[in-house]
Coordinates of C-alpha atoms in Angstrom, one line a residue:
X302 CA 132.5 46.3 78.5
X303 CA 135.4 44.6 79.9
X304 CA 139.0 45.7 80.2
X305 CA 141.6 42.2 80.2
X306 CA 144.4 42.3 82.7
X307 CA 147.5 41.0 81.8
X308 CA 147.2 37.8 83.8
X309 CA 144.3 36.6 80.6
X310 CA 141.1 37.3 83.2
X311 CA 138.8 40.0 82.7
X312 CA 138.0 43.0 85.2
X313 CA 134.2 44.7 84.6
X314 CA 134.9 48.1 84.8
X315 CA 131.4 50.5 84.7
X316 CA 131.7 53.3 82.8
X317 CA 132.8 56.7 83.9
X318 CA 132.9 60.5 82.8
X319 CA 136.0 61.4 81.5
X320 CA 138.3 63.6 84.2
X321 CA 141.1 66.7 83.6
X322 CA 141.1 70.0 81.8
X323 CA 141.3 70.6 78.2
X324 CA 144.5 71.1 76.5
X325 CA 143.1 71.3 73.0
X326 CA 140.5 70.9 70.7
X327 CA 140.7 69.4 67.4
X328 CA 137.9 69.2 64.5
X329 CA 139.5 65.7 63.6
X330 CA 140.2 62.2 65.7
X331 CA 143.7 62.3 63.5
X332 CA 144.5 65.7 64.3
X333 CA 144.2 64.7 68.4
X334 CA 145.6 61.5 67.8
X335 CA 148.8 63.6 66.3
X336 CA 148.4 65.6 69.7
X337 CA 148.9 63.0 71.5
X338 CA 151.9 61.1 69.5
X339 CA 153.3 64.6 69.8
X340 CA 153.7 64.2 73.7
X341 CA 154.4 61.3 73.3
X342 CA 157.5 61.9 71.4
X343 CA 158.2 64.4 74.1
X344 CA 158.6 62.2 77.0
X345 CA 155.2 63.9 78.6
X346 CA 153.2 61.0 80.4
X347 CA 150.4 60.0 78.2
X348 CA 148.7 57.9 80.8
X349 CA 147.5 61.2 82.2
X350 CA 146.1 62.4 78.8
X351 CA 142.3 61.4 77.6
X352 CA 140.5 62.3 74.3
X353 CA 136.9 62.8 74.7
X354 CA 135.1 62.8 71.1
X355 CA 131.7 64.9 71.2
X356 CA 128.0 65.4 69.2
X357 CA 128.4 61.9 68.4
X358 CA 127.2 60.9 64.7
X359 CA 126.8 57.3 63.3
X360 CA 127.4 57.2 59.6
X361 CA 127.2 55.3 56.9
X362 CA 129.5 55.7 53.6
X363 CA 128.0 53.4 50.5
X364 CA 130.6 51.6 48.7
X365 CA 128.8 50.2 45.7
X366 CA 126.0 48.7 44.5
X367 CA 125.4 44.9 45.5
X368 CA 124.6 42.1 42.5
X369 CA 124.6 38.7 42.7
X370 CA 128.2 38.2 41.3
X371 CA 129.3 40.5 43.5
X372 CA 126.9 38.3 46.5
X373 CA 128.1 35.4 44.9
X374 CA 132.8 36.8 44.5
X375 CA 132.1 37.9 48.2
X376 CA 130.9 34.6 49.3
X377 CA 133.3 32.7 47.8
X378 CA 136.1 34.4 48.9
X379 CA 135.3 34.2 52.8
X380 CA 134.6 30.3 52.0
X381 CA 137.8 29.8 50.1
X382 CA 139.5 31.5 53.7
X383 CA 138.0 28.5 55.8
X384 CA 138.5 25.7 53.4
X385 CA 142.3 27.0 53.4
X386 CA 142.5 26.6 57.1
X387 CA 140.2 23.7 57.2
X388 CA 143.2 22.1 54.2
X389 CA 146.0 22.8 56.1
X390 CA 144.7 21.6 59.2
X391 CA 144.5 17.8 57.0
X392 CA 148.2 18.6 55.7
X393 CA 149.6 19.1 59.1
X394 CA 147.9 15.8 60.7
X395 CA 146.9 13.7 57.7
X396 CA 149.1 12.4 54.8
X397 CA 147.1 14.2 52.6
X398 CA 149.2 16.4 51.3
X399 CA 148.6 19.5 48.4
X400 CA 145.6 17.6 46.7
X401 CA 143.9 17.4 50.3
X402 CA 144.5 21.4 50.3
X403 CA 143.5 22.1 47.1
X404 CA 140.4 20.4 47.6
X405 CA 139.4 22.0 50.8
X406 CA 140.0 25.5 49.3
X407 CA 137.8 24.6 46.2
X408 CA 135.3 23.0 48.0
X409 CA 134.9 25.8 50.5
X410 CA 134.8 28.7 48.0
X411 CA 132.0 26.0 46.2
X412 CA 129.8 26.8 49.6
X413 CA 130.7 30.0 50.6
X414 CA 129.6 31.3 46.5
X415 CA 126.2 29.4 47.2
X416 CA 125.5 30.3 50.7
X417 CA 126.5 34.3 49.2
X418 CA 124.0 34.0 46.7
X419 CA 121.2 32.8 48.8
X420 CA 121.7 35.1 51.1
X421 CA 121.4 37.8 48.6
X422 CA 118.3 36.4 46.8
X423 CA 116.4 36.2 50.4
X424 CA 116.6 40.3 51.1
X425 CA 114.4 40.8 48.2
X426 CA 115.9 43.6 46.9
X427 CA 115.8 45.6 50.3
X428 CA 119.5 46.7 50.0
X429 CA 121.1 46.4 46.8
X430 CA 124.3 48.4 48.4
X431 CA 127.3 48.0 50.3
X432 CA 128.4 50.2 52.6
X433 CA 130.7 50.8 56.1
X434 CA 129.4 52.0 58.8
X435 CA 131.6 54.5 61.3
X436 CA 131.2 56.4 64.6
X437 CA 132.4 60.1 63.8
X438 CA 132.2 62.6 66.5
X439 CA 132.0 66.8 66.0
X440 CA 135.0 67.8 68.2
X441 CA 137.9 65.8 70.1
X442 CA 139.0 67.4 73.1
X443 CA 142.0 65.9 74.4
X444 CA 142.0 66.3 79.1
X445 CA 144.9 66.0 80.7
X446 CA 145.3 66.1 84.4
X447 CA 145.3 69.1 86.2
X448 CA 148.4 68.8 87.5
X449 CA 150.1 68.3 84.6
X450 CA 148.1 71.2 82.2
X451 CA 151.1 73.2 82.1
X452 CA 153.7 71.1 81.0
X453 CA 151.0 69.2 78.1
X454 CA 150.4 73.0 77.0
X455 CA 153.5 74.2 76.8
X456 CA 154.2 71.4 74.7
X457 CA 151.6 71.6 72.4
X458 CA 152.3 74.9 72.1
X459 CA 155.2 73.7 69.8
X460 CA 152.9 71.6 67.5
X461 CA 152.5 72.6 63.9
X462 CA 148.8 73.9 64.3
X463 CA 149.1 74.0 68.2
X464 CA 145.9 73.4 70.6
X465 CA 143.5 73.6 67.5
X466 CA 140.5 75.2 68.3
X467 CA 140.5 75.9 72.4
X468 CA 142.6 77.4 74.9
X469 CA 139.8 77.9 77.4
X470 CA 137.9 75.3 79.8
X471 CA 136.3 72.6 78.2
X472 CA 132.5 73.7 77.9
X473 CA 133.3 76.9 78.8
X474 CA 132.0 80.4 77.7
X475 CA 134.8 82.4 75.4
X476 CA 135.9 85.8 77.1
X477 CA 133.9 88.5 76.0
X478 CA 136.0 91.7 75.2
X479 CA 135.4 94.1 77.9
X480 CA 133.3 97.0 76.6
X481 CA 134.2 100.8 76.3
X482 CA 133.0 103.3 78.6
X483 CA 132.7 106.9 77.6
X484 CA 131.2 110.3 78.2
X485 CA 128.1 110.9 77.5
X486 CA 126.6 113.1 74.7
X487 CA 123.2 114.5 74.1
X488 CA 121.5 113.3 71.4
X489 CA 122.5 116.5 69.0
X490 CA 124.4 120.0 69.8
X491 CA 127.3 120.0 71.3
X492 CA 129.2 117.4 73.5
X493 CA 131.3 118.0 76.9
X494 CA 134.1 120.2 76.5
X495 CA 137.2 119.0 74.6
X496 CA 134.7 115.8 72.8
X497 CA 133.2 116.1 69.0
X498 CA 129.7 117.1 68.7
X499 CA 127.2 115.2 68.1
X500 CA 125.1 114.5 65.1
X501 CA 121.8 116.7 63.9
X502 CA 118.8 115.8 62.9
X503 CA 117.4 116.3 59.6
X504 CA 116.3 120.0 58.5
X505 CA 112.7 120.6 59.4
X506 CA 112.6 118.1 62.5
X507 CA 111.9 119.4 65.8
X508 CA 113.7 118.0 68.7
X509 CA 112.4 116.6 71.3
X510 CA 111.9 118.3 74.6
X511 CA 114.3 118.5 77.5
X512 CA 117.0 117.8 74.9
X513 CA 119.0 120.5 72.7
X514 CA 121.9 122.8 73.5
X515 CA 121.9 124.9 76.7
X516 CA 121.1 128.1 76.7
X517 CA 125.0 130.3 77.0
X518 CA 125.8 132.0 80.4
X519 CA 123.8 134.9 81.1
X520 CA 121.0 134.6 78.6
X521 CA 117.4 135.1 79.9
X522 CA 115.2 132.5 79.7
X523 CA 111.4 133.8 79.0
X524 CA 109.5 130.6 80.7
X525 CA 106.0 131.5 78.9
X526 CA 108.5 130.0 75.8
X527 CA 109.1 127.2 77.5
X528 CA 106.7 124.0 76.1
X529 CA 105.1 122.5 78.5
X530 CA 107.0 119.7 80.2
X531 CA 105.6 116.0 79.5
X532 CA 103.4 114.0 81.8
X533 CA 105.4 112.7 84.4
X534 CA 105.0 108.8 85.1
X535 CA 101.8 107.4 86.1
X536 CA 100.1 110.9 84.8
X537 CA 97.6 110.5 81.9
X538 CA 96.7 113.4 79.4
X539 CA 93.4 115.2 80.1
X540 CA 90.9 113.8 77.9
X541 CA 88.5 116.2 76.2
X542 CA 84.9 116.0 77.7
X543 CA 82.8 113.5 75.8
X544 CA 79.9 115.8 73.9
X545 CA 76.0 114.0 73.3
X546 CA 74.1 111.5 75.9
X547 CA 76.3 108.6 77.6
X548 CA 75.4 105.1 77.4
X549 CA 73.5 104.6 80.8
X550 CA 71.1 107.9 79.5
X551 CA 70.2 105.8 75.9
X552 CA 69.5 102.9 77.9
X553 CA 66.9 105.1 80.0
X554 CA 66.2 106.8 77.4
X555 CA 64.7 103.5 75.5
X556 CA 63.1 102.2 78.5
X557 CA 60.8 105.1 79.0
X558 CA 60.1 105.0 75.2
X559 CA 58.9 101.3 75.4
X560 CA 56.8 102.1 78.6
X561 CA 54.9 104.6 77.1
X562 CA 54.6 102.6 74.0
X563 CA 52.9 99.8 76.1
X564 CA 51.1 102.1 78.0
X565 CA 48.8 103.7 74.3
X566 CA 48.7 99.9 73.2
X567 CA 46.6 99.1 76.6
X568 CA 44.1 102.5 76.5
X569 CA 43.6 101.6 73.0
X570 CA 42.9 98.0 73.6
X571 CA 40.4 99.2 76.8
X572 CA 38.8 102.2 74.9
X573 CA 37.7 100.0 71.7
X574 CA 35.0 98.0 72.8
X575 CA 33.2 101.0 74.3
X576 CA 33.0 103.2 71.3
X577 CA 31.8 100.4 68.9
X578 CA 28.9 100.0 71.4

């Protein structure tokens, strides 16, 4: 990349994040571009104005379907170009006159038709289309410098269709609307003084405990009534006592079995030689 100076040379320049604060955002390049004409038309410095296009997308619009005479028309016009300049080249410093230019121009369509059609004929079918290809970009956000936000917004403020999408920082989270604080309510029965009760719960459901309406000024509470209050954190429920032998007794249980097993195998074994004899 290289940016020519007005003397003819070339300066390499590396490239560089764009700088500023957003002034708008646009869904279109011509929508910023008409941003930018605008202040322009309004005496604002445009030097100090940048549009930065975003989520960057190559694409590809197909134009038609490619054919040999349309290889071959294609051809022959870019060759009829160069034998044109080619012919008036000879009519400028040769005495050859129109027929000279005429010949040129025929004879360079003649190639540029051949050359068209080879060219076709060697892809073997791989891309029987025409097409254009474009960069096209999600957003343009036009920057401006920070000193001069102010001014380029009120400005644009006078656009047909203003700043387009954005009026906050460029990359920036939108405001979220500040939430509503209130009093609190129980979950049924009535709310603090001077608020709307609350909603019931359906006939036949029993509410849970620590929650209802309070009991009215006064009123004796019996606390044998009361259900029992719920385990507190880190409590566990007592667990009714497990009924038959555990695991460690069957174990023991099995192992004496076998021994005594073994133990009638081995008399039997020593007792019956001596009563055959």
């Amino acid at each position: 990349m290289s940016n020519f100076s007005p003397m003819g040379g070339s300066r390499p320049t590396l490239p560089t994040p764009p700088q500023g604060d957003p002034i708008g955002r646009y869904s279109t390049y011509e929508e910023a571009q008409r941003a930018v004409d605008f202040l322009s038309d309004e005496q604002f410095p445009v030097q100090n104005v940048t549009i930065v296009g975003t989520n960057l997308q190559m694409v590809e619009r197909v134009t038609g379907r490619l054919t040999y005479a349309r290889a071959a028309g294609a051809g022959a016009a870019s060759g009829a170009w160069f034998g044109l300049f080619v012919g008036l080249l000879l009519s400028f410093f040769g005495d050859g006159g129109v027929p000279s230019l005429l010949s040129a121009l025929f004879i360079g369509a003649g190639f540029g038709m051949f050359f068209g059609v080879i060219s076709f004929a060697l892809t073997g079918g791989r891309r029987d289309f025409t097409s254009a290809s474009q960069i096209v970009a999600g957003e343009y956000t036009v920057l401006c410098t920070p000193g001069l936000v102010p001014q380029a917004v009120e400005v644009l403020e006078r656009l047909p269709g203003g700043r387009g999408r954005g009026a906050g920082a460029w990359g920036a989270p939108q405001p979220q609307p500040p939430q509503q604080q209130g009093t609190w309510q129980a979950p049924w029965g009535p709310g603090p003084s001077g608020s709307s009760p609350a909603p019931r719960p359906p006939e036949g459901t029993r509410p849970p405990q620590g929650y209802g309406p309070p009991p009215a000024p006064g009123t004796a509470v019996d606390p044998s009534a009361a259900p029992p209050p719920p385990p507190g954190y880190g409590e566990q429920e007592p667990q009714p006592a497990p009924t038959g032998p555990t695991y460690s007794e069957q174990i023991e249980r099995q192992r004496r079995e076998r021994r005594e097993r073994e133990e009638r195998e081995r008399l039997e074994r020593e007792q019956g030689p001596g009563s055959q004899g």
